[in-house]
């Protein structure tokens, strides 16, 4: 059977991404035919490995079939003037101060080439798995960056989300950060969880394997060493709030 690996919310967390990719390679060795990757936004964000994450995804794109879209933090980087010499525009955004400082750090670390990579990413993912249509977005179909989808909701909630894209068999979303696998009369809504942004305590890097024939999804969890990220945050003199998010999922 063939599968697609769906990953989301990397958020500049390189150690978590590497563990997820290593697990996918192990699954291949175990007999899972993972034929392509979907990366559903927020490849960069609040953790301090933006350049490493972009480099890893570029390498993946050279060797595999990969589709990547922008998330809300990617969009903040993409909206900068390509000719700007600094990231002062971030100061004018209505986001927490610790996020502003981290995104300015990310803007600088990516450099011109990395920022161009982000700008080149599409907002929506549209693909076919056999005869089945796939639509992917970070937030929601009608609000791609600020749309917030909740986990563990009744079926009518997910049917309302799916209705604008009901010509597709699967709607892939990223914003809940928690795994979602909801079947509606229009199709299936899947969130693969979060690779790098802890939605709560005891977070493991989480991604989904989607069977290209049945469209069923299974969620895979992988441990990663949070101490590496904590040490990097301290070394780069980034806000202490990031460490709270790392271990608790919130400030």
PDB file of N, CA and C in Angstrom, residues 9 84 158 162 180 223-224:
ATOM      1  N   UNK A   9       3.223  22.326  11.433  1.00  0.00           N
ATOM      2  CA  UNK A   9       3.666  23.020  12.644  1.00  0.00           C
ATOM      3  C   UNK A   9       5.084  22.626  13.068  1.00  0.00           C
ATOM      4  N   UNK A  84      13.933  45.050   1.593  1.00  0.00           N
ATOM      5  CA  UNK A  84      14.132  45.657   2.907  1.00  0.00           C
ATOM      6  C   UNK A  84      15.459  45.210   3.512  1.00  0.00           C
ATOM      7  N   UNK A 158     -17.196  20.087  11.629  1.00  0.00           N
ATOM      8  CA  UNK A 158     -16.258  19.776  10.554  1.00  0.00           C
ATOM      9  C   UNK A 158     -16.943  19.794   9.186  1.00  0.00           C
ATOM     10  N   UNK A 162     -15.738  21.828   5.869  1.00  0.00           N
ATOM     11  CA  UNK A 162     -15.515  21.094   4.623  1.00  0.00           C
ATOM     12  C   UNK A 162     -16.391  21.602   3.481  1.00  0.00           C
ATOM     13  N   UNK A 180      -6.537  15.406  14.230  1.00  0.00           N
ATOM     14  CA  UNK A 180      -7.971  15.353  13.951  1.00  0.00           C
ATOM     15  C   UNK A 180      -8.179  14.402  12.783  1.00  0.00           C
ATOM     16  N   UNK A 223       9.499  10.738  20.063  1.00  0.00           N
ATOM     17  CA  UNK A 223      10.167  11.552  21.080  1.00  0.00           C
ATOM     18  C   UNK A 223      11.291  12.379  20.468  1.00  0.00           C
ATOM     19  N   UNK A 224      11.544  13.553  21.051  1.00  0.00           N
ATOM     20  CA  UNK A 224      12.712  14.359  20.689  1.00  0.00           C
ATOM     21  C   UNK A 224      13.221  15.044  21.942  1.00  0.00           C
TER      22      UNK A 224
END
